[in-house]
């Protein structure tokens, strides 16, 4: 069982097409935020949403999950205000909920998910954390996050499977996220947001306590997105990225042992 991890797509149509083909080989596509981009004026907001909706439905029809959360560039609060049913394929229309944030329509899928849903897929329990307003977090929202993670952790223990958390920001960015990692010790925390840092440091994975934090980075000028293939059972990450116009591929072995002083994960890799 393997998962393709691809953050910060920013609504690029060619990248959705890439993931539609690449995702056929894997059990789920995991997108840690910035699925779309409100700054992109090449398409209407409704068209952007339907583009991604079509991608997710095709994956769902093929029995593959699309797990995602929101980011700071997403159209989180855009309701479907005046969608003409005649202009929308019958396959889409049942999922259009007027006056609701666009991501909530995906909560009705059997396979695709958004907004704090927990799913058992293959060798892992995957939690897509609820989107949080960019800025300060209200205590009630933090409490809701604790409940979501506690439930997912319970499923993880019951099924004896590792837990994966999908969220846009790195866990060090917020006290509540560090608390979650410390108290619940998810096996993996998948994030994005920082596009260039993994490319500059050449480290798409690192250790935070007992959790492996993965951010494969992103290059918005590349023809294909930076992405990783996470094999939970064999504890490997195949990192595919483009830097300065050249494509690279490296396989990392995610050794669960950590250095007691630096607390950084011990990584070995090979070039392809």
JSON list of C-alpha atoms in Angstrom, two decimals, residues 74-155:
[
{"chain": "A", "resi": 74, "resn": "UNK", "atom": "CA", "xyz": [-7.95, 28.05, -0.76]},
{"chain": "A", "resi": 75, "resn": "UNK", "atom": "CA", "xyz": [-11.48, 29.29, -1.41]},
{"chain": "A", "resi": 76, "resn": "UNK", "atom": "CA", "xyz": [-12.68, 28.15, 1.98]},
{"chain": "A", "resi": 77, "resn": "UNK", "atom": "CA", "xyz": [-15.77, 30.27, 2.38]},
{"chain": "A", "resi": 78, "resn": "UNK", "atom": "CA", "xyz": [-17.04, 30.41, -1.18]},
{"chain": "A", "resi": 79, "resn": "UNK", "atom": "CA", "xyz": [-20.65, 29.22, -1.39]},
{"chain": "A", "resi": 80, "resn": "UNK", "atom": "CA", "xyz": [-22.26, 27.98, -4.56]},
{"chain": "A", "resi": 81, "resn": "UNK", "atom": "CA", "xyz": [-24.56, 30.93, -5.09]},
{"chain": "A", "resi": 82, "resn": "UNK", "atom": "CA", "xyz": [-25.93, 30.80, -8.63]},
{"chain": "A", "resi": 83, "resn": "UNK", "atom": "CA", "xyz": [-24.94, 27.51, -10.21]},
{"chain": "A", "resi": 84, "resn": "UNK", "atom": "CA", "xyz": [-27.26, 26.65, -13.07]},
{"chain": "A", "resi": 85, "resn": "UNK", "atom": "CA", "xyz": [-28.20, 22.93, -12.79]},
{"chain": "A", "resi": 86, "resn": "UNK", "atom": "CA", "xyz": [-28.39, 22.72, -16.57]},
{"chain": "A", "resi": 87, "resn": "UNK", "atom": "CA", "xyz": [-24.77, 23.81, -16.89]},
{"chain": "A", "resi": 88, "resn": "UNK", "atom": "CA", "xyz": [-23.49, 21.18, -14.48]},
{"chain": "A", "resi": 89, "resn": "UNK", "atom": "CA", "xyz": [-23.21, 17.50, -15.27]},
{"chain": "A", "resi": 90, "resn": "UNK", "atom": "CA", "xyz": [-25.72, 15.37, -13.35]},
{"chain": "A", "resi": 91, "resn": "UNK", "atom": "CA", "xyz": [-22.81, 13.64, -11.65]},
{"chain": "A", "resi": 92, "resn": "UNK", "atom": "CA", "xyz": [-21.71, 16.87, -9.99]},
{"chain": "A", "resi": 93, "resn": "UNK", "atom": "CA", "xyz": [-25.00, 18.44, -9.03]},
{"chain": "A", "resi": 94, "resn": "UNK", "atom": "CA", "xyz": [-25.95, 16.23, -6.04]},
{"chain": "A", "resi": 95, "resn": "UNK", "atom": "CA", "xyz": [-22.78, 17.41, -4.31]},
{"chain": "A", "resi": 96, "resn": "UNK", "atom": "CA", "xyz": [-23.43, 21.12, -4.70]},
{"chain": "A", "resi": 97, "resn": "UNK", "atom": "CA", "xyz": [-24.69, 22.43, -1.37]},
{"chain": "A", "resi": 98, "resn": "UNK", "atom": "CA", "xyz": [-25.89, 25.99, -1.71]},
{"chain": "A", "resi": 99, "resn": "UNK", "atom": "CA", "xyz": [-24.59, 28.42, 0.89]},
{"chain": "A", "resi": 100, "resn": "UNK", "atom": "CA", "xyz": [-21.98, 26.03, 2.31]},
{"chain": "A", "resi": 101, "resn": "UNK", "atom": "CA", "xyz": [-18.16, 26.26, 2.14]},
{"chain": "A", "resi": 102, "resn": "UNK", "atom": "CA", "xyz": [-17.02, 24.43, -0.97]},
{"chain": "A", "resi": 103, "resn": "UNK", "atom": "CA", "xyz": [-14.96, 21.82, 0.79]},
{"chain": "A", "resi": 104, "resn": "UNK", "atom": "CA", "xyz": [-17.92, 20.47, 2.72]},
{"chain": "A", "resi": 105, "resn": "UNK", "atom": "CA", "xyz": [-19.38, 18.96, -0.44]},
{"chain": "A", "resi": 106, "resn": "UNK", "atom": "CA", "xyz": [-16.62, 16.36, -0.33]},
{"chain": "A", "resi": 107, "resn": "UNK", "atom": "CA", "xyz": [-17.72, 15.10, 3.06]},
{"chain": "A", "resi": 108, "resn": "UNK", "atom": "CA", "xyz": [-20.53, 13.29, 1.23]},
{"chain": "A", "resi": 109, "resn": "UNK", "atom": "CA", "xyz": [-18.18, 11.08, -0.77]},
{"chain": "A", "resi": 110, "resn": "UNK", "atom": "CA", "xyz": [-17.54, 7.51, 0.23]},
{"chain": "A", "resi": 111, "resn": "UNK", "atom": "CA", "xyz": [-13.85, 7.71, -0.62]},
{"chain": "A", "resi": 112, "resn": "UNK", "atom": "CA", "xyz": [-12.83, 11.36, -0.86]},
{"chain": "A", "resi": 113, "resn": "UNK", "atom": "CA", "xyz": [-12.72, 13.33, 2.34]},
{"chain": "A", "resi": 114, "resn": "UNK", "atom": "CA", "xyz": [-12.29, 16.75, 3.88]},
{"chain": "A", "resi": 115, "resn": "UNK", "atom": "CA", "xyz": [-12.89, 18.50, 7.17]},
{"chain": "A", "resi": 116, "resn": "UNK", "atom": "CA", "xyz": [-11.73, 16.31, 10.04]},
{"chain": "A", "resi": 117, "resn": "UNK", "atom": "CA", "xyz": [-12.72, 12.96, 8.62]},
{"chain": "A", "resi": 118, "resn": "UNK", "atom": "CA", "xyz": [-10.83, 9.86, 9.71]},
{"chain": "A", "resi": 119, "resn": "UNK", "atom": "CA", "xyz": [-10.35, 6.99, 7.29]},
{"chain": "A", "resi": 120, "resn": "UNK", "atom": "CA", "xyz": [-8.63, 3.65, 7.50]},
{"chain": "A", "resi": 121, "resn": "UNK", "atom": "CA", "xyz": [-6.87, 3.13, 4.18]},
{"chain": "A", "resi": 122, "resn": "UNK", "atom": "CA", "xyz": [-4.51, 0.26, 3.67]},
{"chain": "A", "resi": 123, "resn": "UNK", "atom": "CA", "xyz": [-1.78, 0.31, 6.28]},
{"chain": "A", "resi": 124, "resn": "UNK", "atom": "CA", "xyz": [-2.73, 3.56, 8.01]},
{"chain": "A", "resi": 125, "resn": "UNK", "atom": "CA", "xyz": [-5.37, 5.64, 9.78]},
{"chain": "A", "resi": 126, "resn": "UNK", "atom": "CA", "xyz": [-5.52, 9.04, 8.08]},
{"chain": "A", "resi": 127, "resn": "UNK", "atom": "CA", "xyz": [-6.93, 12.20, 9.66]},
{"chain": "A", "resi": 128, "resn": "UNK", "atom": "CA", "xyz": [-7.52, 15.34, 7.61]},
{"chain": "A", "resi": 129, "resn": "UNK", "atom": "CA", "xyz": [-7.55, 18.13, 10.20]},
{"chain": "A", "resi": 130, "resn": "UNK", "atom": "CA", "xyz": [-10.18, 20.84, 9.98]},
{"chain": "A", "resi": 131, "resn": "UNK", "atom": "CA", "xyz": [-9.12, 24.09, 8.35]},
{"chain": "A", "resi": 132, "resn": "UNK", "atom": "CA", "xyz": [-8.38, 26.89, 10.83]},
{"chain": "A", "resi": 133, "resn": "UNK", "atom": "CA", "xyz": [-8.72, 30.63, 10.07]},
{"chain": "A", "resi": 134, "resn": "UNK", "atom": "CA", "xyz": [-5.36, 32.12, 9.17]},
{"chain": "A", "resi": 135, "resn": "UNK", "atom": "CA", "xyz": [-4.31, 33.87, 12.39]},
{"chain": "A", "resi": 136, "resn": "UNK", "atom": "CA", "xyz": [-5.30, 33.33, 16.00]},
{"chain": "A", "resi": 137, "resn": "UNK", "atom": "CA", "xyz": [-7.19, 30.18, 16.92]},
{"chain": "A", "resi": 138, "resn": "UNK", "atom": "CA", "xyz": [-10.20, 30.34, 19.22]},
{"chain": "A", "resi": 139, "resn": "UNK", "atom": "CA", "xyz": [-9.92, 27.96, 22.22]},
{"chain": "A", "resi": 140, "resn": "UNK", "atom": "CA", "xyz": [-13.12, 26.19, 21.18]},
{"chain": "A", "resi": 141, "resn": "UNK", "atom": "CA", "xyz": [-11.52, 25.32, 17.84]},
{"chain": "A", "resi": 142, "resn": "UNK", "atom": "CA", "xyz": [-8.45, 23.95, 19.61]},
{"chain": "A", "resi": 143, "resn": "UNK", "atom": "CA", "xyz": [-10.75, 21.78, 21.75]},
{"chain": "A", "resi": 144, "resn": "UNK", "atom": "CA", "xyz": [-12.45, 20.48, 18.60]},
{"chain": "A", "resi": 145, "resn": "UNK", "atom": "CA", "xyz": [-9.04, 19.61, 17.14]},
{"chain": "A", "resi": 146, "resn": "UNK", "atom": "CA", "xyz": [-8.16, 17.65, 20.28]},
{"chain": "A", "resi": 147, "resn": "UNK", "atom": "CA", "xyz": [-11.39, 15.69, 19.97]},
{"chain": "A", "resi": 148, "resn": "UNK", "atom": "CA", "xyz": [-10.74, 14.90, 16.30]},
{"chain": "A", "resi": 149, "resn": "UNK", "atom": "CA", "xyz": [-7.21, 13.69, 16.98]},
{"chain": "A", "resi": 150, "resn": "UNK", "atom": "CA", "xyz": [-8.27, 11.70, 20.05]},
{"chain": "A", "resi": 151, "resn": "UNK", "atom": "CA", "xyz": [-10.85, 9.85, 17.96]},
{"chain": "A", "resi": 152, "resn": "UNK", "atom": "CA", "xyz": [-8.37, 9.13, 15.20]},
{"chain": "A", "resi": 153, "resn": "UNK", "atom": "CA", "xyz": [-5.82, 7.99, 17.77]},
{"chain": "A", "resi": 154, "resn": "UNK", "atom": "CA", "xyz": [-8.39, 5.61, 19.23]},
{"chain": "A", "resi": 155, "resn": "UNK", "atom": "CA", "xyz": [-9.03, 4.10, 15.80]}
]
